[in-house]
Each structure stands twice: as structure tokens, then as C-alpha cells.
CSV table of C-alpha atoms in Angstrom, one decimal:
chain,number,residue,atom,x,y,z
A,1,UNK,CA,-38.6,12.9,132.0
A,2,UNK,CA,-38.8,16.3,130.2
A,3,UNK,CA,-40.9,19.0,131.7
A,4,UNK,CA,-44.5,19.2,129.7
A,5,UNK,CA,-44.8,22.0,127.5
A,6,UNK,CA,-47.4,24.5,127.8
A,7,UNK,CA,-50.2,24.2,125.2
A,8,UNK,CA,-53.6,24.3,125.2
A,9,UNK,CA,-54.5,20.4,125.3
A,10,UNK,CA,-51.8,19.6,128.0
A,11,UNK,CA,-52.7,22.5,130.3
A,12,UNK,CA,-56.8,21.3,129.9
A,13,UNK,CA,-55.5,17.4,130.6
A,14,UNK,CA,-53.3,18.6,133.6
A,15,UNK,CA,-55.7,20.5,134.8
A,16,UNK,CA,-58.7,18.2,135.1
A,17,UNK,CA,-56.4,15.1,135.9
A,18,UNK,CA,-55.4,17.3,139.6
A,19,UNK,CA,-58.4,18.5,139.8
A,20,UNK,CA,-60.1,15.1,139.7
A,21,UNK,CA,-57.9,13.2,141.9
A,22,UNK,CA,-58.1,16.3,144.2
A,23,UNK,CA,-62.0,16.0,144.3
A,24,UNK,CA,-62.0,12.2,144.7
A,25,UNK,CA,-59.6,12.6,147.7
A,26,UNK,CA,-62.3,15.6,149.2
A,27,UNK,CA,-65.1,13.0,148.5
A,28,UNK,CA,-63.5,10.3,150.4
A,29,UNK,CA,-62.7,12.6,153.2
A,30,UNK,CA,-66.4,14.0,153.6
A,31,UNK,CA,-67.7,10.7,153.6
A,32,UNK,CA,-65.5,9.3,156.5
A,33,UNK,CA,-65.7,12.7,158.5
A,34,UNK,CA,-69.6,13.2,158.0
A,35,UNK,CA,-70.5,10.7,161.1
A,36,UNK,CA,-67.6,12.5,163.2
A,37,UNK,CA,-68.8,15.9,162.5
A,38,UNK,CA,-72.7,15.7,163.0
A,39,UNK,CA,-71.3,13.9,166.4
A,40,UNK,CA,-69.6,16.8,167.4
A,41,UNK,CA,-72.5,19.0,166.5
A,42,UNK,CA,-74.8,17.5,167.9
A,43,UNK,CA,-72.9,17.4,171.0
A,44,UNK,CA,-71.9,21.3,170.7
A,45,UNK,CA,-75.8,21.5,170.4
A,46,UNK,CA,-77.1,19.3,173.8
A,47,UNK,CA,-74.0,21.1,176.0
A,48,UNK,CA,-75.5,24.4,174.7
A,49,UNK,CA,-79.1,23.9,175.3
A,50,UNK,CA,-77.8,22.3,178.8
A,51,UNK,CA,-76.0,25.8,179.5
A,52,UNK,CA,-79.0,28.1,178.2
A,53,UNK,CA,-81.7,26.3,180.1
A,54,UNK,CA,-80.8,24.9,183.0
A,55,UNK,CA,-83.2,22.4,185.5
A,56,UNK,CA,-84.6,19.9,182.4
A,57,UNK,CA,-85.7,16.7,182.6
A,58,UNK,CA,-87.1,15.8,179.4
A,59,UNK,CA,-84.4,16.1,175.9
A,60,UNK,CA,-85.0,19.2,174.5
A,61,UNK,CA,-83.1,18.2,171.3
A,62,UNK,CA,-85.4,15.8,170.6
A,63,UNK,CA,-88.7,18.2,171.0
A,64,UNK,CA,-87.8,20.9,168.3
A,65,UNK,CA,-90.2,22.8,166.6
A,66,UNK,CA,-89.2,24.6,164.0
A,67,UNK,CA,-91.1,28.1,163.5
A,68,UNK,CA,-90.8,30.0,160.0
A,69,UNK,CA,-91.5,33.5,160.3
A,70,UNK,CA,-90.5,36.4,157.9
A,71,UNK,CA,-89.5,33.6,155.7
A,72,UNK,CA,-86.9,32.8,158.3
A,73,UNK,CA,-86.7,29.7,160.2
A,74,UNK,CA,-86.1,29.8,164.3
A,75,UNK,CA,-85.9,26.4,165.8
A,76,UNK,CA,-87.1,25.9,169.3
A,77,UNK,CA,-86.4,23.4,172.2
A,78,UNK,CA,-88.6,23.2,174.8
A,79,UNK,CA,-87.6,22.7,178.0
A,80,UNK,CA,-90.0,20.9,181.1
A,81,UNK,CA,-89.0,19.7,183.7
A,82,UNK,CA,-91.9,17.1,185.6
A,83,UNK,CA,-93.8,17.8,182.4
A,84,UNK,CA,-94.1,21.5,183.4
A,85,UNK,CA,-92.2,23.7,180.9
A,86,UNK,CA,-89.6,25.7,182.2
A,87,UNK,CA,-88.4,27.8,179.0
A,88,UNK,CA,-87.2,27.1,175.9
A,89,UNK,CA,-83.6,27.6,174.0
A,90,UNK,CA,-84.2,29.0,170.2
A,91,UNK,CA,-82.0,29.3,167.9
A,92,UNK,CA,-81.3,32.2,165.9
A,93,UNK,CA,-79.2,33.5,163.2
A,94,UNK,CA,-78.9,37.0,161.3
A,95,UNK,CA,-75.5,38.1,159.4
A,96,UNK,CA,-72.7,39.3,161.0
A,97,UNK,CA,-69.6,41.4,160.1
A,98,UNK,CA,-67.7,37.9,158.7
A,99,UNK,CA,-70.7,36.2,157.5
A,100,UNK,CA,-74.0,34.1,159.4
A,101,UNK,CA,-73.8,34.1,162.8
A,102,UNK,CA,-76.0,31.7,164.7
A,103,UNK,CA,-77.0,31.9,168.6
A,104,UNK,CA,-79.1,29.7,170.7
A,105,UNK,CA,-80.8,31.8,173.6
A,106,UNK,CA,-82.2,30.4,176.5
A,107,UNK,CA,-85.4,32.2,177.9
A,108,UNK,CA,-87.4,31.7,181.0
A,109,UNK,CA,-91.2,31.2,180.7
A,110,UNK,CA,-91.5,35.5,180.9
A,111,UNK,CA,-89.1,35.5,178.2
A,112,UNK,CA,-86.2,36.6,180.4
A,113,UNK,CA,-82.3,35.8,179.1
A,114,UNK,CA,-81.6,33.5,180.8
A,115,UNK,CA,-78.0,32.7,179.3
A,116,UNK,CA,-76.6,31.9,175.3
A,117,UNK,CA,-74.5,30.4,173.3
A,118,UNK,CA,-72.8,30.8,170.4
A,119,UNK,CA,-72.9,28.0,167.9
A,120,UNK,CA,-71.0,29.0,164.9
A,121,UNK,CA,-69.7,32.6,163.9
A,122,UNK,CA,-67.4,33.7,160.8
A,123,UNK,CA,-65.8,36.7,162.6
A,124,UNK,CA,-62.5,37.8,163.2
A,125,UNK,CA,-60.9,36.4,165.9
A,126,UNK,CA,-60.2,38.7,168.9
A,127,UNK,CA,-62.2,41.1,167.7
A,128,UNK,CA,-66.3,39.8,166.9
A,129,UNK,CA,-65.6,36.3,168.2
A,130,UNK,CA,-65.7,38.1,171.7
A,131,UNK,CA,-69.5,37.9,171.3
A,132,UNK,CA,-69.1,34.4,172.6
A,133,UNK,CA,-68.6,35.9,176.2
A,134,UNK,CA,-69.1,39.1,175.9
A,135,UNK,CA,-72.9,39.4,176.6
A,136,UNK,CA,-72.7,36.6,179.5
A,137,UNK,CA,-73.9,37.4,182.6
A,138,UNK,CA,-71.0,39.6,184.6
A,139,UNK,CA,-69.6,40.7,181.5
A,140,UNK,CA,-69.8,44.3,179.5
A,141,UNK,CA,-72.2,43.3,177.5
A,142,UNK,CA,-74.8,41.3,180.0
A,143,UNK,CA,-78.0,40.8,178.6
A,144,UNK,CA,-79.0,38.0,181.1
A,145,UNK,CA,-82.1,39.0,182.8
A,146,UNK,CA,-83.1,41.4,179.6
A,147,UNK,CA,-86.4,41.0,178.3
A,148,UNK,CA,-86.6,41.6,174.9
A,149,UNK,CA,-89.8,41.8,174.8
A,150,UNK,CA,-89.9,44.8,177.2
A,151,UNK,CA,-87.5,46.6,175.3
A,152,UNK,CA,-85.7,45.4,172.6
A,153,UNK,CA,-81.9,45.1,172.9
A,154,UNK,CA,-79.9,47.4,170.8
A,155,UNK,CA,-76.2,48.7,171.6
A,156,UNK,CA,-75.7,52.0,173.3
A,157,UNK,CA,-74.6,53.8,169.9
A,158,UNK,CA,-78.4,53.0,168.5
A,159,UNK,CA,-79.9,54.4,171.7
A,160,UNK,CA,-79.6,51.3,173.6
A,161,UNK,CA,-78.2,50.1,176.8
A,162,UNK,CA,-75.8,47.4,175.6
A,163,UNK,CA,-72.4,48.0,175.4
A,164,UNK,CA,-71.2,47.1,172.0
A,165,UNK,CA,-68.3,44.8,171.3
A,166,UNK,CA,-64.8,47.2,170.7
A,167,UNK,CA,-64.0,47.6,167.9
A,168,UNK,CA,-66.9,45.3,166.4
A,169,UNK,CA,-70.0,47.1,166.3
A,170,UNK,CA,-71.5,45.5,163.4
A,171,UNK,CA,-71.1,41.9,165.1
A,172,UNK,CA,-72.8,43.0,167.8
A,173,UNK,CA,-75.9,43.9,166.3
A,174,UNK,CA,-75.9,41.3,164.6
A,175,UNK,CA,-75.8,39.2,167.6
A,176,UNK,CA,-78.4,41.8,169.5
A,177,UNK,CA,-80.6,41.0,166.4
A,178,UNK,CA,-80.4,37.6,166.1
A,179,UNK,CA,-81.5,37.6,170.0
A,180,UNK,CA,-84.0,39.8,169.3
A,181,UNK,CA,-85.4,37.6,166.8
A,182,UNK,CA,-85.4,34.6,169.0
A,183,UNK,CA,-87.3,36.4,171.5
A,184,UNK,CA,-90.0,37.3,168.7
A,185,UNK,CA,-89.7,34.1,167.7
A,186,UNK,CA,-90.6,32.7,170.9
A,187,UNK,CA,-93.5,34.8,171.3
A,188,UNK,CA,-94.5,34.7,167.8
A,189,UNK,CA,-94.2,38.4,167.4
A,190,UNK,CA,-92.8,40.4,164.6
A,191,UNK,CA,-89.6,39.6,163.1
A,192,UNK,CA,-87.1,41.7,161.1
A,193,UNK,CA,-85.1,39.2,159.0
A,194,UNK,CA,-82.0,42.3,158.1
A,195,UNK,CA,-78.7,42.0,158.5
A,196,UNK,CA,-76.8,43.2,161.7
A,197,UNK,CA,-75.6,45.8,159.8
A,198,UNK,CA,-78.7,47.7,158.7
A,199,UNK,CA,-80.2,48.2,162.8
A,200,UNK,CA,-78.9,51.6,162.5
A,201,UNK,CA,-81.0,54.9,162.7
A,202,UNK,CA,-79.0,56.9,160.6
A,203,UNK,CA,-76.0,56.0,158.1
A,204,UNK,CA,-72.7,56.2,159.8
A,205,UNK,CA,-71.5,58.9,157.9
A,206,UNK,CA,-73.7,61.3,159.9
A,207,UNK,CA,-72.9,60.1,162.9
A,208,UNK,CA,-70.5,62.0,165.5
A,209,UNK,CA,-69.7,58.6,167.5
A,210,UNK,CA,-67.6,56.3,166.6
A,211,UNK,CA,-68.1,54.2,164.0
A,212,UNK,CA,-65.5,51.8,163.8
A,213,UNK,CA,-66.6,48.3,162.4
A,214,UNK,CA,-69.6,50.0,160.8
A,215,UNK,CA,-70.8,49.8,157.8
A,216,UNK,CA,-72.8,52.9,156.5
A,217,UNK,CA,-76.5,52.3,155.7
A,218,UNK,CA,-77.3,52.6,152.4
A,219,UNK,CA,-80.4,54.9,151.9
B,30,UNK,CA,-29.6,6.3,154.2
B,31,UNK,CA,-26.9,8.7,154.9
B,32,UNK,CA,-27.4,10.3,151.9
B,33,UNK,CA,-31.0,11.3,153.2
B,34,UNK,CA,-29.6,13.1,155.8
B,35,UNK,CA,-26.3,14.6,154.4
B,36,UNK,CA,-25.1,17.6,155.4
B,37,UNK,CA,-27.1,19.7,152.6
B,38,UNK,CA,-30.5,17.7,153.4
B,39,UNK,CA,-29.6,18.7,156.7
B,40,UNK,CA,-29.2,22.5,156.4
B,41,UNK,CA,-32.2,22.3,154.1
B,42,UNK,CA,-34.6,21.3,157.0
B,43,UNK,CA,-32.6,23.3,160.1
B,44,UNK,CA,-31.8,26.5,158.1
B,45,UNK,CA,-35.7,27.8,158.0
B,46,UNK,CA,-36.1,27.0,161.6
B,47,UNK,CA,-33.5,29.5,162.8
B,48,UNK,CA,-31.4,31.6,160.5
B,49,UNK,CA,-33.6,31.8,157.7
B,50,UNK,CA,-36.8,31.9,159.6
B,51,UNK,CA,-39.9,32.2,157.8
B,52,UNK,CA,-41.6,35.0,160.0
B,53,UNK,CA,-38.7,36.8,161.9
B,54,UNK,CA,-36.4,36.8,158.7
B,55,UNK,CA,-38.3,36.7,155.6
B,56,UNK,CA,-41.3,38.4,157.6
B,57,UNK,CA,-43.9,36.5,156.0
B,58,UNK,CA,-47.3,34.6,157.6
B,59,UNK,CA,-48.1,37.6,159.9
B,60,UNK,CA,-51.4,37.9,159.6
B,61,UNK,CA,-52.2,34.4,161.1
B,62,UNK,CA,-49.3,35.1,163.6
B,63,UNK,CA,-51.2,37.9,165.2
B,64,UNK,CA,-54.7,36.2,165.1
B,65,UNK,CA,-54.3,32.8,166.6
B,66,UNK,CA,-51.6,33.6,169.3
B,67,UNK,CA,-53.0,34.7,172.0
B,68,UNK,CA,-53.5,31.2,173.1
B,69,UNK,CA,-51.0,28.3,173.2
B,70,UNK,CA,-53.3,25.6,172.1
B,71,UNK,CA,-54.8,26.9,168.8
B,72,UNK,CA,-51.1,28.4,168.1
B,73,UNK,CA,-50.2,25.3,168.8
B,74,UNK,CA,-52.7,23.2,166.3
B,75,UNK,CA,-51.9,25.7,163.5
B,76,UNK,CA,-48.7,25.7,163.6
B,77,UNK,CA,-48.7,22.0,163.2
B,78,UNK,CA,-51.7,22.5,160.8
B,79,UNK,CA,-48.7,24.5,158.4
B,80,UNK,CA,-45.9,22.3,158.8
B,81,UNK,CA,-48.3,18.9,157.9
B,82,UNK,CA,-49.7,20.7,155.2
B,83,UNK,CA,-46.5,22.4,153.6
B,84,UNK,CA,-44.8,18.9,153.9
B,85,UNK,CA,-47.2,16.9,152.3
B,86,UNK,CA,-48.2,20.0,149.5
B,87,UNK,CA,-44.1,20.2,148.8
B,88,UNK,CA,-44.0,16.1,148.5
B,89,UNK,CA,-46.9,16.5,146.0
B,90,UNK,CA,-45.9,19.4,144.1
B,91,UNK,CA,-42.1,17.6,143.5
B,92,UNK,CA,-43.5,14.5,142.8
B,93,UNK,CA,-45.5,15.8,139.6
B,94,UNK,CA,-43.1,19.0,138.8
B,95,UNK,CA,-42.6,17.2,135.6
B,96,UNK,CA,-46.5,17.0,135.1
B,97,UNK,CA,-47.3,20.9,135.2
B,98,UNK,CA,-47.2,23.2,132.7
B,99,UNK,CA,-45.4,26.2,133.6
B,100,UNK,CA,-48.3,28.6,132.1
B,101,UNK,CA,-51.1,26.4,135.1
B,102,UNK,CA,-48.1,25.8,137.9
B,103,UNK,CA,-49.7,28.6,140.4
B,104,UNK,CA,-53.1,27.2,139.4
B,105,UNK,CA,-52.1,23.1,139.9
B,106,UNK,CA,-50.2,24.5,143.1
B,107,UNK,CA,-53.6,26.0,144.5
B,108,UNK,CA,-55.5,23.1,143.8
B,109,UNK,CA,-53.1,20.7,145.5
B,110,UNK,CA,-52.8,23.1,148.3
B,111,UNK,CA,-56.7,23.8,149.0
B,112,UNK,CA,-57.5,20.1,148.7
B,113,UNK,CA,-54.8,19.6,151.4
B,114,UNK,CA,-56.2,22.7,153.5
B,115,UNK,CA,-60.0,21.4,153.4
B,116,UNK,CA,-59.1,17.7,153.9
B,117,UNK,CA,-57.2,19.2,157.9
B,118,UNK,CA,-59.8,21.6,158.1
B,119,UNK,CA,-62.6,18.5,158.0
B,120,UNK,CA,-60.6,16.5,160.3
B,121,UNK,CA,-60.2,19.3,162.8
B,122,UNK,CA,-64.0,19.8,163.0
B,123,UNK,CA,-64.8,15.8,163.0
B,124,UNK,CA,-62.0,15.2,165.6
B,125,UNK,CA,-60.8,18.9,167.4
B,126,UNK,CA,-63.9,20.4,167.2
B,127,UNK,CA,-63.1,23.1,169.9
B,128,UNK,CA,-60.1,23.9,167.9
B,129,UNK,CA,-61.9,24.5,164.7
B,130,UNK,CA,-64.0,26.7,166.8
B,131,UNK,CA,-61.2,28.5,167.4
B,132,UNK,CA,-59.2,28.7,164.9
B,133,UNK,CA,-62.2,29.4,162.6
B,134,UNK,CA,-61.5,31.3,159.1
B,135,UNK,CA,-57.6,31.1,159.4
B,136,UNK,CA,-57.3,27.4,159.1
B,137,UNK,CA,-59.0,28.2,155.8
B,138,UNK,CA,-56.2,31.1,155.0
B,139,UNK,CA,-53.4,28.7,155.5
B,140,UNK,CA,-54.7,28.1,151.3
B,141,UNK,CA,-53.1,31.8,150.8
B,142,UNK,CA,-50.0,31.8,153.6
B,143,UNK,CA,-47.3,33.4,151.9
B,144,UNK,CA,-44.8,30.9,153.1
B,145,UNK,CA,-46.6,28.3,151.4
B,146,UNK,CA,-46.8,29.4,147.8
B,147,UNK,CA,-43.3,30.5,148.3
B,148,UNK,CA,-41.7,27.0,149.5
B,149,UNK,CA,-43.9,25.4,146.4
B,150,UNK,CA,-42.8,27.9,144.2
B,151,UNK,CA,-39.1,28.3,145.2
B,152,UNK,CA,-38.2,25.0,146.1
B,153,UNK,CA,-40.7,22.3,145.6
B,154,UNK,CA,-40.9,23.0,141.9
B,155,UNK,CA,-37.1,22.3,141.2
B,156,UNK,CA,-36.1,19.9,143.9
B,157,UNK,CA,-36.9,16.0,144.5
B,158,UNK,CA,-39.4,14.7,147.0
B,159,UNK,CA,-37.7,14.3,149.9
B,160,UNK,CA,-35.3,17.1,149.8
B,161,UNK,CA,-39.1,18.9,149.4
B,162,UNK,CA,-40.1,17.6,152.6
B,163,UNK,CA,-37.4,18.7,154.8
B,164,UNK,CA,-38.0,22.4,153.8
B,165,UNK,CA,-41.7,21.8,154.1
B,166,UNK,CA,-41.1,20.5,157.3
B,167,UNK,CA,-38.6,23.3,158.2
B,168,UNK,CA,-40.4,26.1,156.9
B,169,UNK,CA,-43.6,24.6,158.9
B,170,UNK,CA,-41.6,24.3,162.0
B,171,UNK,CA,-40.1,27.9,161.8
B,172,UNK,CA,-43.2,29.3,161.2
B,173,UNK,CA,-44.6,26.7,164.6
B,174,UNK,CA,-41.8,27.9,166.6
B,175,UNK,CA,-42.8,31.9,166.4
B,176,UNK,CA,-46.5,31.2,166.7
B,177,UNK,CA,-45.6,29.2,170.0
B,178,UNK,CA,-43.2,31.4,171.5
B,179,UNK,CA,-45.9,34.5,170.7
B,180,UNK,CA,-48.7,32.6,172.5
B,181,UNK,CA,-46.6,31.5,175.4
B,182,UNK,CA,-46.0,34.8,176.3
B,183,UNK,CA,-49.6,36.4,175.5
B,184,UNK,CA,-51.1,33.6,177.1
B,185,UNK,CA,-49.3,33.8,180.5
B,186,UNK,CA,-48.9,37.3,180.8
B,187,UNK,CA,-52.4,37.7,179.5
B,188,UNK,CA,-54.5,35.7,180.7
B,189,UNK,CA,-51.9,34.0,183.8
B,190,UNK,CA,-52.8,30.6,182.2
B,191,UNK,CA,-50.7,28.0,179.8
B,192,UNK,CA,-52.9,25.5,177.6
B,193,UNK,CA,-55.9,26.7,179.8
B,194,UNK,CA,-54.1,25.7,183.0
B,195,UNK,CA,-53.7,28.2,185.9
B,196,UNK,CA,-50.2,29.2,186.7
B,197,UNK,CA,-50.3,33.0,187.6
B,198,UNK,CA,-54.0,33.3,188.9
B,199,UNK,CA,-53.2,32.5,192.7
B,200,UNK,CA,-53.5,34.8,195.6
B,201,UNK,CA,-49.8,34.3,196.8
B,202,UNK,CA,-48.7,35.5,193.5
B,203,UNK,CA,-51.2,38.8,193.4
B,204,UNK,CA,-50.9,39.5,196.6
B,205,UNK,CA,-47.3,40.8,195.2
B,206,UNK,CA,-49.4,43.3,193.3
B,207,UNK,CA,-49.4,40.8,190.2
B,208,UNK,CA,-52.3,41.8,187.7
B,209,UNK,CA,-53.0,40.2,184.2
B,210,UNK,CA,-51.9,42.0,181.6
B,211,UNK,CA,-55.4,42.6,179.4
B,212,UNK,CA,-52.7,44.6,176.1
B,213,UNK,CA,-51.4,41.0,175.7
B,214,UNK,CA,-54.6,39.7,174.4
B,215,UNK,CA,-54.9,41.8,172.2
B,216,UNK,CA,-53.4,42.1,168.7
B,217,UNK,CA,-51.1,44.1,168.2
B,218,UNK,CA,-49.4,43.0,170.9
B,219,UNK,CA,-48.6,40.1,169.1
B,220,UNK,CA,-46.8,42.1,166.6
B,221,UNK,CA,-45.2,44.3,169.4
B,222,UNK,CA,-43.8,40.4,170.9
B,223,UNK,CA,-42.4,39.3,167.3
B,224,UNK,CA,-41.0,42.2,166.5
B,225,UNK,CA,-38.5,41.7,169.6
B,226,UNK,CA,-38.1,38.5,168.5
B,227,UNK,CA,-36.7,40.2,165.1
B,228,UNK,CA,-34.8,42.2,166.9
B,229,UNK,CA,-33.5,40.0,169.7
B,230,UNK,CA,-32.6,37.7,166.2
B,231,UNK,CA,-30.9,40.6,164.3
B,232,UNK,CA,-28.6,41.9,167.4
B,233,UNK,CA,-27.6,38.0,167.8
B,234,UNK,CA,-26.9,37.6,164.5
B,235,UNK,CA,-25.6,41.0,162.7
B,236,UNK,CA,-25.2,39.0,158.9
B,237,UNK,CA,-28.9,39.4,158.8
B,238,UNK,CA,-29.1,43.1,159.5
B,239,UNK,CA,-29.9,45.3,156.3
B,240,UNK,CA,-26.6,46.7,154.9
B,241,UNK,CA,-26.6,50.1,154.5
């Protein structure tokens, strides 16, 4: 068979006939991975709720509320144990350095960390996916125990006490604000809906720290 | 049958696992090579994620050469390959969901991986099917063998583990003074452990040395 020549009708025929059969094939692949997929998330979900609030007896999946402030929506799963709540794991989400970045934080009924999870992240790995353990309790980062409500957490290059990821400062305000938010969430307080990147006081350009991972704030 | 695996079919599918290696020789696919190494089992999953998905896009691509039109072939290449990528990346979340986790963006990259478009290009476009598949299956393995080799060695030394089991992390062993080594984890240590492997490769083999 000779090879097709290159004008305009062939090249439009080619084009859509791959494209087609390439978009039938995604079709049929999304349909028989759906089921498979919300399984997995689902159970990525209940193991993280089970790690962020610990001592439950009821299923906090199944009692979600979902809370819309700032035009930004915060899910909550309340946690009781002999019908006596015993905190609640909310999850959050603000943008990170690779794109959204969602966390589920477990809080006490003060509102104390007690632990978090990562659910799903865009950043580079080895570098902003540390946030998964970073801020665990006994690591650099801990912020188990923090109350956000106290204090809100921030990293140490914004005036705060948390140690920022190396190297990945932008993921990790991103992850301090999307904790931040849960908290507020949780308490119904005031939310800031901005990007990781804009927690800064001043633009990175005037500042004499290191600003690696940083993007400069646009004023 | 023997004609499947003559002697030119057979250098066609051994040559890009050792002497014409995709990363060490023709230093290409670095980028996920330094990212997903620095454990065994992700290195592991992508580098099988490559070789199934450089087969089966070679197979495709020599099986309607004839089709393209040279003016759209980089265009019909991308489409074939990025329907192939998002069809493993879908399976790996339904069915290796930790794996997906943490492979995360590069299993989406694998669309723009050098040694890819270059196999397609360079070979699948003027050879038959099967001939096609042994150097997608070649260059895939090559490419599996370095990522492998690179996380074995980060992921021991490292972390004094091997596909999350513990091998270094004992007291008898650290009682010798024996500490983790936290560089390995990091990534330019995986450059650092390929470039010996260049070198080791080079000084074994002086045809592939630069000529002066």
C-alpha cells in the first residue's frame, strides 16, 4: 500500500478517524474503571478519616456536612463515639505550587490537630509531596497539637513557627492554608479562599531570606 | 517462527537494553529517572508503565504507518500515545491506587518521554509490527533496567529498606556505626548514581566513548 499523501482532506480524515477510535477506546476505559476508582477513593477516604480522628464508633463518612463559606466548600465528618462527638475530620483544599491540593484535618472538640492526611496533591515529587509527612506529629513540620484558632499557622519565613517544606515553600503554605481554613471552617469563622502563594507579607523580591519555591506577590 | 526471532529481530530487542541504552547511552528520559527512583516499587511500576506503553504505541504506530500523512505524523503519534498513557494512568488509579499516588504527574509525562517519540519516530514509522515491538519492548526495558538499578541503590542506602521491607534498619547492623544515608533520597543523587552507571558503561565498553 502506498504511503497517503499529505493534503488537506486526507490529513482532516486521518485525523478525526485516530482521534475517534482513540476517544471510543478512553470512553470504554472510564466506564469500566469508574466503579474501581470511586472504590479506591472511597477507601483512601474512610482509612484517612480513621487516621485523623481516632476512638469513633459511628461512620463518619456517612454523616458529612458540607459547609460553603467564602464561596468555598469544606466538607465535615463528624466523629462520636457513644453518641458523644469527639471531633470532626474536614476537608480542605487551597492551590498549591503544582496545582489543588486537598487535606483532611482531624480536630479535637477544642479544635486541636489532632493528625492529617493528604488526599490528593499535584506537586513534585520529593520535593512538595513531602507535605504528606512532613507536618505529622515528630516530624519538622509538626502541627499536631496546634490550634489554629489560637494562632494561625504560617511558616517561619511569614513570622510563623512552622518550618517550611525545603525547597517548597509555596506548597507549604498552601498546605498551612488549606489547614487554616478547615479550622475556620470548623468553627465557622473567617475564611481566606487565596492561593498558597499569596500568604506572604511582602513580595519575595524584598525579602532577604530565602525564597526558593516562591513566587513573588503581585502588588 | 524462526524468522520472528532471527538474529536481526534479536539484536533489535537486546541492543537497547545494554549497548545502546536508552538513558546511559543516548541520555534521554532523565527527568523521570531522577523523580520516581528513590523507591523500588514506583521505579518499578513505571518502568513497566514505559516498556507496555512503547510496545503497544510502536505496534500501533507500524500498523497504520501507511495511514498517516507525513505533514500530521507527530500529531497522529501524540494522540495514539496519550490515549495509551491515560488508558495505564486510569488502570493504575482503579487497581494500584497507592502507586498512582505515587507516581502522580510523571505517569502523565511518560505522553512527552523522549525515548518514546524517538522509537515512534525512528523506528516504528519505517518498520513492521513486530520488529516494532521488540524495540518498544527493548527500549522500555533499558529504560526499566536504569530506573531499577537507581532505586535499588537509593532505596537501600537511603532509606535501609527494599520494596518497603527492612533490610538495613536492625540494631546489629547500626551498632557497626551504620546510619542511613538521607543525600540518597534526594535528587540529584539520582543523577550523581546514573552518571556512574555511564561511566562504569563507557570504561567497559571504550566504542562508546566520544572520539576526540
Amino acid at each position: 500500500m502506498k504511503k497517503l499523501e499529505s493534503s488537506l482532506k486526507n490529513m482532516a480524515l486521518a485525523l478525526t478517524g485516530f482521534s475517534v477510535v482513540a476517544g471510543a477506546l478512553l470512553g470504554w476505559v472510564n466506564s469500566v474503571t469508574a466503579e474501581p476508582i470511586a472504590q479506591a477513593n472511597a477507601k483512601t477516604l474512610s482509612d484517612a478519616i480513621a487516621v485523623v480522628v481516632p476512638g469513633f464508633d459511628n461512620n463518619p463518612a456517612e454523616a458529612a456536612d458540607t459547609v460553603e463559606v467564602n464561596g468555598a466548600q469544606y466538607i465535615i465528618y463528624k466523629a462520636t463515639k457513644g453518641g458523644q462527638p469527639v471531633g470532626a475530620a474536614v476537608q480542605s483544599a487551597s492551590n498549591g505550587f503544582g496545582g489543588p491540593l486537598t487535606v483532611l484535618v482531624g480536630f479535637d472538640n477544642d479544635g486541636n490537630i489532632i493528625d492529617y492526611s493528604l488526599l490528593s496533591h499535584s506537586e513534585t515529587p520529593g520535593l512538595g509531596s513531602k507535605a504528606a509527612e512532613w507536618f505529622k506529629k515528630g516530624a519538622k513540620g509538626d502541627i499536631t497539637g496546634k490550634n489554629p484558632g489560637q494562632e494561625p499557622l504560617t511558616v517561619s519565613k511569614d513570622g510563623g513557627k512552622i518550618d517550611a517544606i525545603t525547597a517548597s515553600t509555596i506548597t507549604s503554605r498552601a498546605f498551612l492554608l488549606a489547614v487554616n481554613n478547615a479550622y475556620a471552617a470548623y468553627k465557622n469563622q473567617h475564611v481566606d479562599s487565596a492561593s498558597g502563594a499569596s500568604q506572604q507579607a511582602k513580595p519575595a523580591e524584598k525579602c532577604d531570606t530565602d525564597t526558593t519555591n516562591v513566587e513573588p506577590v503581585k502588588e | 517462527m524462526g524468522n520472528l526471532f532471527s538474529a536481526k529481530n534479536r539484536e533489535v530487542f537486546s541492543t537497547p537494553i545494554s549497548m545502546n541504552n536508552p538513558v546511559t547511552v543516548q541520555v534521554l528520559g532523565i527527568c523521570s529517572a531522577l523523580a520516581v527512583t528513590s523507591k523500588l516499587e514506583p521505579a518499578i511500576v513505571m518502568g513497566l508503565s514505559v516498556t507496555i506503553i512503547t510496545a503497544f504505541s510502536n505496534v500501533v504506530i507500524s500498523l497504520i504507518r501507511k495511514t498517516i500523512p507525513n505533514r500530521i505524523r507527530i500529531i497522529v503519534q501524540l494522540v495514539v500515545v496519550a490515549a495509551l498513557v491515560t488508558i495505564v494512568s486510569e488502570l493504575l488509579k482503579a487497581f494500584a491506587y497507592d502507586v498512582s499516588v505515587q507516581l502522580s504527574v510523571y505517569v502523565g509525562l511518560i505522553i512527552t518521554n523522549c525515548i518514546l517519540m524517538g522509537r515512534l519516530e525512528a523506528f516504528a514509522m519505517a518498520n513492521g509490527p513486530w520488529e516494532s515491538c521488540l524495540d518498544g519492548l527493548g527500549n522500555g526495558l533499558g529504560y526499566a533496567k536504569i530506573l531499577v538499578i537507581v532505586a535499588f541503590i537509593r532505596e537501600l542506602l537511603g532509606s535501609g529498606t527494599l520494596l518497603g521491607f527492612n533490610v538495613l534498619n536492625h540494631a546489629a547492623i547500626q551498632e557497626f556505626g551504620y546510619v542511613n544515608n538521607g543525600l540518597m533520597l534526594m535528587p540529584p543523587m539520582a543523577l550523581i548514581i546514573v552518571a556512574c552507571l555511564i561511566w562504569y558503561q563507557r570504561a567497559k565498553h571504550p566504542e562508546l566513548q566520544d572520539k576526540e
